[in-house]
PDB file of C-alpha atoms and ligand atoms in Angstrom:
ATOM      1  CA  MET A   1     -69.956-212.388 -33.193  1.00 96.00           C
ATOM      2  CA  GLU A   2     -71.544-214.652 -30.632  1.00 97.00           C
ATOM      3  CA  VAL A   3     -75.346-214.487 -30.697  1.00 98.00           C
ATOM      4  CA  ILE A   4     -77.175-215.673 -27.588  1.00 98.00           C
ATOM      5  CA  ILE A   5     -80.951-215.954 -27.836  1.00 98.00           C
ATOM      6  CA  LYS A   6     -82.830-216.020 -24.531  1.00 98.00           C
ATOM      7  CA  PRO A   7     -86.556-216.556 -24.011  1.00 97.00           C
ATOM      8  CA  ASP A   8     -87.278-213.079 -22.595  1.00 98.00           C
ATOM      9  CA  SER A   9     -85.762-209.822 -21.414  1.00 98.00           C
ATOM     10  CA  ASP A  10     -85.304-211.101 -17.831  1.00 98.00           C
ATOM     11  CA  ALA A  11     -83.102-213.909 -19.082  1.00 98.00           C
ATOM     12  CA  VAL A  12     -81.199-211.414 -21.283  1.00 98.00           C
ATOM     13  CA  SER A  13     -80.481-209.244 -18.221  1.00 98.00           C
ATOM     14  CA  LYS A  14     -79.330-212.212 -16.135  1.00 98.00           C
ATOM     15  CA  GLU A  15     -76.971-213.453 -18.866  1.00 97.00           C
ATOM     16  CA  ALA A  16     -75.480-209.958 -19.218  1.00 98.00           C
ATOM     17  CA  ALA A  17     -75.133-209.591 -15.437  1.00 98.00           C
ATOM     18  CA  GLN A  18     -73.101-212.794 -15.453  1.00 97.00           C
ATOM     19  CA  LEU A  19     -70.644-211.196 -17.896  1.00 97.00           C
ATOM     20  CA  PHE A  20     -70.245-208.176 -15.611  1.00 98.00           C
ATOM     21  CA  GLU A  21     -69.710-210.447 -12.618  1.00 97.00           C
ATOM     22  CA  ASP A  22     -67.028-212.419 -14.461  1.00 96.00           C
ATOM     23  CA  GLN A  23     -65.369-209.229 -15.669  1.00 98.00           C
ATOM     24  CA  LEU A  24     -65.175-207.655 -12.190  1.00 98.00           C
ATOM     25  CA  GLU A  25     -64.056-210.912 -10.626  1.00 97.00           C
ATOM     26  CA  LYS A  26     -61.198-211.268 -13.118  1.00 97.00           C
ATOM     27  CA  LYS A  27     -60.279-207.579 -12.954  1.00 98.00           C
ATOM     28  CA  PRO A  28     -61.691-205.545 -10.041  1.00 98.00           C
ATOM     29  CA  THR A  29     -60.206-202.380 -11.591  1.00 98.00           C
ATOM     30  CA  SER A  30     -62.120-202.908 -14.856  1.00 98.00           C
ATOM     31  CA  VAL A  31     -62.992-199.947 -17.043  1.00 98.00           C
ATOM     32  CA  LEU A  32     -66.653-200.363 -17.977  1.00 98.00           C
ATOM     33  CA  GLY A  33     -68.398-198.607 -20.850  1.00 98.00           C
ATOM     34  CA  LEU A  34     -72.057-198.044 -19.953  1.00 98.00           C
ATOM     35  CA  ALA A  35     -75.217-197.389 -21.941  1.00 98.00           C
ATOM     36  CA  THR A  36     -78.617-195.829 -21.309  1.00 97.00           C
ATOM     37  CA  GLY A  37     -82.092-196.506 -22.737  1.00 94.00           C
ATOM     38  CA  SER A  38     -84.747-198.957 -21.569  1.00 95.00           C
ATOM     39  CA  THR A  39     -82.878-202.060 -22.682  1.00 97.00           C
ATOM     40  CA  PRO A  40     -80.174-202.121 -19.956  1.00 98.00           C
ATOM     41  CA  LEU A  41     -82.622-201.353 -17.108  1.00 98.00           C
ATOM     42  CA  GLY A  42     -83.102-205.033 -16.217  1.00 98.00           C
ATOM     43  CA  LEU A  43     -79.341-205.557 -16.230  1.00 98.00           C
ATOM     44  CA  TYR A  44     -78.826-202.544 -13.947  1.00 98.00           C
ATOM     45  CA  ARG A  45     -81.455-203.942 -11.566  1.00 98.00           C
ATOM     46  CA  GLU A  46     -79.524-207.226 -11.489  1.00 98.00           C
ATOM     47  CA  LEU A  47     -76.225-205.442 -10.847  1.00 98.00           C
ATOM     48  CA  VAL A  48     -77.771-203.540  -7.918  1.00 98.00           C
ATOM     49  CA  ILE A  49     -79.173-206.745  -6.412  1.00 98.00           C
ATOM     50  CA  MET A  50     -75.832-208.515  -6.860  1.00 98.00           C
ATOM     51  CA  THR A  51     -73.948-205.601  -5.268  1.00 98.00           C
ATOM     52  CA  HIS A  52     -76.257-205.665  -2.249  1.00 97.00           C
ATOM     53  CA  ALA A  53     -75.740-209.425  -2.002  1.00 97.00           C
ATOM     54  CA  GLU A  54     -71.965-208.729  -2.055  1.00 96.00           C
ATOM     55  CA  LEU A  55     -71.533-210.735  -5.246  1.00 95.00           C
ATOM     56  CA  LEU A  56     -70.266-207.639  -7.047  1.00 97.00           C
ATOM     57  CA  ASP A  57     -67.801-204.977  -5.979  1.00 97.00           C
ATOM     58  CA  PHE A  58     -67.548-201.740  -7.979  1.00 98.00           C
ATOM     59  CA  SER A  59     -65.222-200.026  -5.495  1.00 98.00           C
ATOM     60  CA  ARG A  60     -62.231-200.121  -7.867  1.00 98.00           C
ATOM     61  CA  ALA A  61     -64.092-200.022 -11.183  1.00 98.00           C
ATOM     62  CA  ILE A  62     -64.111-197.029 -13.534  1.00 98.00           C
ATOM     63  CA  THR A  63     -67.005-196.186 -15.846  1.00 98.00           C
ATOM     64  CA  PHE A  64     -67.443-194.188 -19.025  1.00 98.00           C
ATOM     65  CA  ASN A  65     -70.907-193.545 -20.397  1.00 98.00           C
ATOM     66  CA  LEU A  66     -71.474-193.603 -24.118  1.00 98.00           C
ATOM     67  CA  ASP A  67     -73.348-190.384 -24.618  1.00 98.00           C
ATOM     68  CA  GLU A  68     -75.274-187.353 -23.358  1.00 98.00           C
ATOM     69  CA  TYR A  69     -77.715-184.779 -24.716  1.00 98.00           C
ATOM     70  CA  VAL A  70     -76.217-181.400 -25.555  1.00 98.00           C
ATOM     71  CA  GLY A  71     -77.869-178.584 -23.621  1.00 97.00           C
ATOM     72  CA  LEU A  72     -78.851-180.678 -20.596  1.00 96.00           C
ATOM     73  CA  SER A  73     -76.859-180.490 -17.380  1.00 96.00           C
ATOM     74  CA  GLY A  74     -76.031-183.754 -15.635  1.00 95.00           C
ATOM     75  CA  GLU A  75     -78.673-182.743 -13.058  1.00 95.00           C
ATOM     76  CA  HIS A  76     -81.478-182.383 -15.606  1.00 95.00           C
ATOM     77  CA  PRO A  77     -83.998-185.184 -14.987  1.00 95.00           C
ATOM     78  CA  MET A  78     -83.862-186.304 -18.645  1.00 95.00           C
ATOM     79  CA  SER A  79     -80.064-186.260 -18.863  1.00 97.00           C
ATOM     80  CA  TYR A  80     -78.206-189.530 -19.116  1.00 97.00           C
ATOM     81  CA  GLY A  81     -76.229-188.449 -16.036  1.00 98.00           C
ATOM     82  CA  SER A  82     -79.475-188.457 -14.018  1.00 98.00           C
ATOM     83  CA  PHE A  83     -80.584-191.699 -15.650  1.00 97.00           C
ATOM     84  CA  MET A  84     -77.394-193.444 -14.554  1.00 98.00           C
ATOM     85  CA  ARG A  85     -77.614-192.090 -10.993  1.00 98.00           C
ATOM     86  CA  GLU A  86     -81.230-193.145 -10.679  1.00 98.00           C
ATOM     87  CA  HIS A  87     -80.851-196.640 -12.086  1.00 98.00           C
ATOM     88  CA  LEU A  88     -77.325-197.638 -11.110  1.00 98.00           C
ATOM     89  CA  PHE A  89     -74.794-195.263  -9.581  1.00 98.00           C
ATOM     90  CA  ALA A  90     -76.842-194.319  -6.505  1.00 98.00           C
ATOM     91  CA  HIS A  91     -77.232-197.996  -5.595  1.00 98.00           C
ATOM     92  CA  ILE A  92     -73.742-199.465  -6.037  1.00 98.00           C
ATOM     93  CA  ASN A  93     -70.381-198.870  -4.375  1.00 97.00           C
ATOM     94  CA  LEU A  94     -68.781-197.091  -7.335  1.00 98.00           C
ATOM     95  CA  PRO A  95     -66.769-194.032  -6.190  1.00 98.00           C
ATOM     96  CA  ALA A  96     -68.136-190.788  -7.694  1.00 97.00           C
ATOM     97  CA  GLU A  97     -64.676-189.830  -8.954  1.00 98.00           C
ATOM     98  CA  ASN A  98     -64.549-193.005 -11.064  1.00 98.00           C
ATOM     99  CA  ILE A  99     -67.699-192.073 -13.020  1.00 98.00           C
ATOM    100  CA  HIS A 100     -67.462-190.354 -16.404  1.00 98.00           C
ATOM    101  CA  VAL A 101     -70.441-189.086 -18.405  1.00 98.00           C
ATOM    102  CA  PRO A 102     -70.010-186.540 -21.223  1.00 98.00           C
ATOM    103  CA  ASP A 103     -70.939-183.014 -20.129  1.00 98.00           C
ATOM    104  CA  GLY A 104     -73.914-181.774 -22.148  1.00 98.00           C
ATOM    105  CA  LEU A 105     -73.136-178.207 -21.069  1.00 98.00           C
ATOM    106  CA  ALA A 106     -69.434-178.200 -22.048  1.00 98.00           C
ATOM    107  CA  ALA A 107     -68.514-174.733 -23.330  1.00 97.00           C
ATOM    108  CA  ASP A 108     -66.020-176.114 -25.850  1.00 98.00           C
ATOM    109  CA  ILE A 109     -67.587-179.340 -27.090  1.00 98.00           C
ATOM    110  CA  ALA A 110     -64.733-180.317 -29.421  1.00 98.00           C
ATOM    111  CA  GLN A 111     -62.204-179.942 -26.574  1.00 98.00           C
ATOM    112  CA  HIS A 112     -64.470-181.808 -24.163  1.00 98.00           C
ATOM    113  CA  CYS A 113     -64.751-184.706 -26.632  1.00 98.00           C
ATOM    114  CA  ALA A 114     -60.965-184.821 -27.090  1.00 98.00           C
ATOM    115  CA  ASP A 115     -60.540-184.788 -23.279  1.00 98.00           C
ATOM    116  CA  TYR A 116     -63.071-187.632 -22.945  1.00 98.00           C
ATOM    117  CA  GLU A 117     -61.063-189.741 -25.396  1.00 98.00           C
ATOM    118  CA  GLU A 118     -57.868-188.892 -23.499  1.00 98.00           C
ATOM    119  CA  ALA A 119     -59.459-189.869 -20.171  1.00 98.00           C
ATOM    120  CA  ILE A 120     -60.416-193.277 -21.603  1.00 98.00           C
ATOM    121  CA  ARG A 121     -56.842-193.735 -22.842  1.00 98.00           C
ATOM    122  CA  ARG A 122     -55.340-192.677 -19.492  1.00 98.00           C
ATOM    123  CA  CYS A 123     -57.468-195.311 -17.733  1.00 98.00           C
ATOM    124  CA  GLY A 124     -56.030-197.971 -20.033  1.00 98.00           C
ATOM    125  CA  GLY A 125     -58.989-198.297 -22.436  1.00 98.00           C
ATOM    126  CA  ILE A 126     -62.393-199.878 -21.954  1.00 98.00           C
ATOM    127  CA  ASP A 127     -62.416-203.520 -20.842  1.00 98.00           C
ATOM    128  CA  LEU A 128     -66.121-204.229 -21.271  1.00 98.00           C
ATOM    129  CA  GLN A 129     -68.440-202.018 -23.310  1.00 98.00           C
ATOM    130  CA  LEU A 130     -72.203-202.366 -22.904  1.00 98.00           C
ATOM    131  CA  LEU A 131     -74.404-201.325 -25.838  1.00 98.00           C
ATOM    132  CA  GLY A 132     -78.049-201.193 -26.797  1.00 98.00           C
ATOM    133  CA  ILE A 133     -79.103-200.708 -30.389  1.00 97.00           C
ATOM    134  CA  GLY A 134     -81.348-198.033 -31.867  1.00 94.00           C
ATOM    135  CA  SER A 135     -84.219-199.124 -34.104  1.00 91.00           C
ATOM    136  CA  ASP A 136     -82.229-197.602 -37.016  1.00 92.00           C
ATOM    137  CA  GLY A 137     -79.087-199.585 -36.128  1.00 96.00           C
ATOM    138  CA  HIS A 138     -77.283-196.851 -34.193  1.00 96.00           C
ATOM    139  CA  ILE A 139     -74.944-197.559 -31.281  1.00 98.00           C
ATOM    140  CA  GLY A 140     -74.321-194.892 -28.667  1.00 97.00           C
ATOM    141  CA  PHE A 141     -75.736-191.997 -30.658  1.00 97.00           C
ATOM    142  CA  ASN A 142     -73.815-192.859 -33.813  1.00 98.00           C
ATOM    143  CA  GLU A 143     -76.616-192.400 -36.280  1.00 96.00           C
ATOM    144  CA  PRO A 144     -76.692-193.991 -39.755  1.00 97.00           C
ATOM    145  CA  SER A 145     -73.934-192.507 -41.980  1.00 97.00           C
ATOM    146  CA  SER A 146     -71.596-192.059 -38.980  1.00 98.00           C
ATOM    147  CA  SER A 147     -67.990-192.751 -39.877  1.00 98.00           C
ATOM    148  CA  LEU A 148     -67.156-196.285 -38.829  1.00 98.00           C
ATOM    149  CA  SER A 149     -63.871-194.979 -37.416  1.00 98.00           C
ATOM    150  CA  SER A 150     -65.353-191.925 -35.664  1.00 98.00           C
ATOM    151  CA  ARG A 151     -64.268-190.732 -32.217  1.00 98.00           C
ATOM    152  CA  THR A 152     -66.175-188.955 -29.442  1.00 98.00           C
ATOM    153  CA  ARG A 153     -67.894-185.951 -31.023  1.00 98.00           C
ATOM    154  CA  LEU A 154     -71.074-183.932 -31.518  1.00 98.00           C
ATOM    155  CA  LYS A 155     -73.838-185.624 -33.530  1.00 98.00           C
ATOM    156  CA  THR A 156     -77.270-184.524 -34.764  1.00 97.00           C
ATOM    157  CA  LEU A 157     -80.089-186.962 -34.019  1.00 96.00           C
ATOM    158  CA  THR A 158     -82.268-188.351 -36.792  1.00 94.00           C
ATOM    159  CA  PRO A 159     -86.005-187.599 -36.646  1.00 94.00           C
ATOM    160  CA  ARG A 160     -86.530-191.324 -36.022  1.00 91.00           C
ATOM    161  CA  THR A 161     -84.317-191.367 -32.906  1.00 92.00           C
ATOM    162  CA  ILE A 162     -85.975-188.168 -31.690  1.00 95.00           C
ATOM    163  CA  ALA A 163     -89.376-189.883 -32.088  1.00 94.00           C
ATOM    164  CA  ASP A 164     -88.088-193.081 -30.392  1.00 90.00           C
ATOM    165  CA  ASN A 165     -86.754-191.123 -27.409  1.00 91.00           C
ATOM    166  CA  ALA A 166     -89.723-188.732 -27.125  1.00 94.00           C
ATOM    167  CA  ARG A 167     -91.274-191.124 -24.591  1.00 91.00           C
ATOM    168  CA  PHE A 168     -88.673-190.050 -22.030  1.00 90.00           C
ATOM    169  CA  PHE A 169     -89.504-186.371 -22.605  1.00 92.00           C
ATOM    170  CA  GLY A 170     -92.928-184.708 -22.771  1.00 90.00           C
ATOM    171  CA  SER A 171     -92.896-184.711 -26.574  1.00 94.00           C
ATOM    172  CA  ALA A 172     -90.578-185.007 -29.588  1.00 95.00           C
ATOM    173  CA  ALA A 173     -90.226-181.210 -29.590  1.00 95.00           C
ATOM    174  CA  GLU A 174     -88.476-181.375 -26.203  1.00 95.00           C
ATOM    175  CA  VAL A 175     -85.847-183.929 -27.264  1.00 96.00           C
ATOM    176  CA  PRO A 176     -82.522-182.134 -27.815  1.00 97.00           C
ATOM    177  CA  ARG A 177     -81.356-182.220 -31.441  1.00 97.00           C
ATOM    178  CA  HIS A 178     -77.669-182.623 -30.605  1.00 98.00           C
ATOM    179  CA  VAL A 179     -75.724-185.087 -28.529  1.00 98.00           C
ATOM    180  CA  ILE A 180     -72.172-185.971 -27.570  1.00 98.00           C
ATOM    181  CA  THR A 181     -71.368-189.605 -28.259  1.00 98.00           C
ATOM    182  CA  MET A 182     -68.370-191.873 -28.149  1.00 98.00           C
ATOM    183  CA  GLY A 183     -67.481-192.691 -31.744  1.00 98.00           C
ATOM    184  CA  VAL A 184     -67.827-196.009 -33.508  1.00 98.00           C
ATOM    185  CA  GLY A 185     -64.020-196.228 -33.542  1.00 98.00           C
ATOM    186  CA  THR A 186     -63.932-195.536 -29.787  1.00 98.00           C
ATOM    187  CA  ILE A 187     -66.428-198.344 -29.167  1.00 98.00           C
ATOM    188  CA  MET A 188     -64.520-200.740 -31.429  1.00 98.00           C
ATOM    189  CA  GLU A 189     -61.390-200.320 -29.270  1.00 98.00           C
ATOM    190  CA  ALA A 190     -63.113-201.820 -26.220  1.00 98.00           C
ATOM    191  CA  ARG A 191     -61.569-205.196 -25.418  1.00 98.00           C
ATOM    192  CA  ARG A 192     -64.962-206.834 -25.135  1.00 98.00           C
ATOM    193  CA  VAL A 193     -68.389-205.653 -26.282  1.00 98.00           C
ATOM    194  CA  VAL A 194     -71.795-206.855 -25.110  1.00 98.00           C
ATOM    195  CA  VAL A 195     -74.871-205.718 -27.022  1.00 98.00           C
ATOM    196  CA  LEU A 196     -78.380-206.182 -25.638  1.00 98.00           C
ATOM    197  CA  ALA A 197     -81.617-206.001 -27.631  1.00 98.00           C
ATOM    198  CA  THR A 198     -85.138-206.958 -26.694  1.00 98.00           C
ATOM    199  CA  GLY A 199     -88.526-206.719 -28.364  1.00 98.00           C
ATOM    200  CA  ALA A 200     -89.814-206.986 -31.917  1.00 98.00           C
ATOM    201  CA  SER A 201     -89.098-203.305 -32.613  1.00 96.00           C
ATOM    202  CA  LYS A 202     -85.374-204.187 -32.638  1.00 97.00           C
ATOM    203  CA  ALA A 203     -85.674-207.288 -34.873  1.00 98.00           C
ATOM    204  CA  SER A 204     -84.822-205.615 -38.178  1.00 98.00           C
ATOM    205  CA  ALA A 205     -81.900-203.618 -36.698  1.00 98.00           C
ATOM    206  CA  VAL A 206     -80.553-206.816 -35.108  1.00 98.00           C
ATOM    207  CA  ALA A 207     -80.801-208.734 -38.406  1.00 98.00           C
ATOM    208  CA  ALA A 208     -79.048-205.903 -40.278  1.00 98.00           C
ATOM    209  CA  MET A 209     -76.351-205.741 -37.608  1.00 98.00           C
ATOM    210  CA  VAL A 210     -75.604-209.479 -37.559  1.00 98.00           C
ATOM    211  CA  GLU A 211     -76.379-210.721 -41.055  1.00 98.00           C
ATOM    212  CA  GLY A 212     -76.367-207.636 -43.263  1.00 98.00           C
ATOM    213  CA  PRO A 213     -73.387-206.033 -44.968  1.00 98.00           C
ATOM    214  CA  ILE A 214     -71.036-203.871 -42.934  1.00 98.00           C
ATOM    215  CA  ARG A 215     -72.005-200.296 -43.769  1.00 98.00           C
ATOM    216  CA  ALA A 216     -72.202-196.865 -42.232  1.00 98.00           C
ATOM    217  CA  SER A 217     -75.984-196.922 -42.803  1.00 98.00           C
ATOM    218  CA  VAL A 218     -76.124-199.505 -39.998  1.00 98.00           C
ATOM    219  CA  PRO A 219     -73.344-198.439 -37.600  1.00 98.00           C
ATOM    220  CA  ALA A 220     -73.882-201.525 -35.394  1.00 98.00           C
ATOM    221  CA  SER A 221     -72.872-203.746 -38.332  1.00 98.00           C
ATOM    222  CA  ILE A 222     -69.197-202.816 -37.789  1.00 98.00           C
ATOM    223  CA  LEU A 223     -69.344-205.036 -34.707  1.00 98.00           C
ATOM    224  CA  GLN A 224     -69.026-207.967 -37.135  1.00 98.00           C
ATOM    225  CA  MET A 225     -65.357-206.902 -37.211  1.00 98.00           C
ATOM    226  CA  HIS A 226     -64.943-207.014 -33.420  1.00 98.00           C
ATOM    227  CA  GLN A 227     -63.149-210.104 -32.150  1.00 97.00           C
ATOM    228  CA  LYS A 228     -64.963-210.270 -28.819  1.00 97.00           C
ATOM    229  CA  CYS A 229     -68.519-209.154 -29.320  1.00 98.00           C
ATOM    230  CA  VAL A 230     -71.482-210.956 -27.808  1.00 98.00           C
ATOM    231  CA  LEU A 231     -75.072-210.082 -28.689  1.00 98.00           C
ATOM    232  CA  ILE A 232     -77.675-211.143 -26.123  1.00 98.00           C
ATOM    233  CA  ILE A 233     -81.268-210.870 -27.361  1.00 98.00           C
ATOM    234  CA  ASP A 234     -84.717-212.197 -26.620  1.00 98.00           C
ATOM    235  CA  GLU A 235     -86.846-214.267 -29.003  1.00 98.00           C
ATOM    236  CA  ALA A 236     -88.733-211.211 -30.257  1.00 98.00           C
ATOM    237  CA  ALA A 237     -85.549-209.346 -31.201  1.00 98.00           C
ATOM    238  CA  ALA A 238     -84.259-212.534 -32.891  1.00 98.00           C
ATOM    239  CA  GLY A 239     -87.408-212.707 -35.037  1.00 98.00           C
ATOM    240  CA  GLN A 240     -85.759-211.679 -38.324  1.00 98.00           C
ATOM    241  CA  LEU A 241     -82.465-213.579 -38.005  1.00 98.00           C
ATOM    242  CA  GLU A 242     -82.036-216.119 -40.805  1.00 98.00           C
ATOM    243  CA  ARG A 243     -79.583-218.263 -38.880  1.00 98.00           C
ATOM    244  CA  ALA A 244     -81.278-218.130 -35.475  1.00 98.00           C
ATOM    245  CA  ASP A 245     -81.354-221.938 -35.230  1.00 97.00           C
ATOM    246  CA  TYR A 246     -77.632-222.130 -35.848  1.00 98.00           C
ATOM    247  CA  TYR A 247     -76.904-219.539 -33.127  1.00 97.00           C
ATOM    248  CA  ARG A 248     -79.034-221.569 -30.681  1.00 97.00           C
ATOM    249  CA  TRP A 249     -77.219-224.738 -31.712  1.00 96.00           C
ATOM    250  CA  VAL A 250     -73.811-223.095 -31.183  1.00 95.00           C
ATOM    251  CA  TYR A 251     -74.847-221.904 -27.709  1.00 94.00           C
ATOM    252  CA  ASP A 252     -76.197-225.320 -26.721  1.00 94.00           C
ATOM    253  CA  HIS A 253     -72.998-227.036 -27.885  1.00 94.00           C
ATOM    254  CA  LYS A 254     -70.556-224.536 -26.465  1.00 90.00           C
ATOM    255  CA  PRO A 255     -67.551-226.343 -24.966  1.00 89.00           C
ATOM    256  CA  GLU A 256     -67.477-226.011 -21.170  1.00 84.00           C
ATOM    257  CA  TRP A 257     -64.131-224.171 -21.233  1.00 83.00           C
ATOM    258  CA  GLN A 258     -65.612-221.493 -23.490  1.00 80.00           C
ATOM    259  CA  ARG A 259     -68.453-220.669 -21.102  1.00 72.00           C
ATOM    260  CA  ALA A 260     -67.894-217.568 -19.004  1.00 57.00           C
TER     261      ALA A 260
HETATM  262  C1  GLP B 301     -80.514-194.174 -27.281  1.00 77.39           C
HETATM  263  C2  GLP B 301     -79.145-194.418 -26.656  1.00 77.39           C
HETATM  264  C3  GLP B 301     -78.572-195.747 -27.109  1.00 77.39           C
HETATM  265  C4  GLP B 301     -79.607-196.839 -26.917  1.00 77.39           C
HETATM  266  C5  GLP B 301     -80.817-196.537 -27.757  1.00 77.39           C
HETATM  267  C6  GLP B 301     -81.892-197.604 -27.658  1.00 77.39           C
HETATM  268  O1  GLP B 301     -80.429-193.715 -28.569  1.00 77.39           O
HETATM  269  N1  GLP B 301     -78.232-193.393 -26.980  1.00 77.39           N
HETATM  270  O2  GLP B 301     -77.403-196.029 -26.349  1.00 77.39           O
HETATM  271  O3  GLP B 301     -79.057-198.092 -27.294  1.00 77.39           O
HETATM  272  O4  GLP B 301     -81.356-195.310 -27.290  1.00 77.39           O
HETATM  273  O5  GLP B 301     -82.664-197.354 -26.534  1.00 77.39           O
HETATM  274  P1  GLP B 301     -83.710-198.338 -25.908  1.00 77.39           P
HETATM  275  O6  GLP B 301     -82.914-199.351 -25.158  1.00 77.39           O
HETATM  276  O7  GLP B 301     -84.537-197.502 -25.020  1.00 77.39           O
HETATM  277  O8  GLP B 301     -84.466-198.942 -27.032  1.00 77.39           O
END
């Protein structure tokens, strides 16, 4: 795993935006896996600015979002569908028919999850998957104890994630208990993965993900097995990494041909 430590969240967003630019330049028809939460907001702002400046073109891209709350329609203001429209989709030239977000109101959730997996396969698989990390080490909504080879399915949130996400709702009581999420195995099949984390509240999850053992208790730790995973974090999120100096040294001495 490549670990890139940036001074602050702005620099994290700019570095990640560069990866998206490179990806779309190399393959305009890229299949992008997208994430929600506060962490990618700066990146989405960058992508919007770059699209308006005609540095980015989403017209042939396809997107798949990681997850959605069960019981919320894509129009509900707290749904991840609404989140994506508000922060990204409404401001870029991505055709509506190329956007995929799990349907929180699907009548047959198991079938919907199987169809979601099939749709990813039909599009040729995910080229670049964006991830944040939960304070408990979850990716997507794959909570601790998730199978490390899981596929898109229904999950029950932990009380900790409900408390973490209560800030988007009126209170913890209003946070749905169930979600649909791409599985850990689904995420691991992406050709390239970029994980973003900022702030001291993510420092212990980041350390467990990068330097701890691979275990279902920290689903993000399976990314140690991914051949093309880059973690972009700020100084605060890097606060508990034992080898932070080495990761900085690697980045500073990266051969020119290896830079994006
Ligand atoms: C939710 C999302 C995750 C996200 C996590 C962290 O649980 N399902 O995809 O990574 O929140 O969110 P934040 O970036 O707001 O800390």
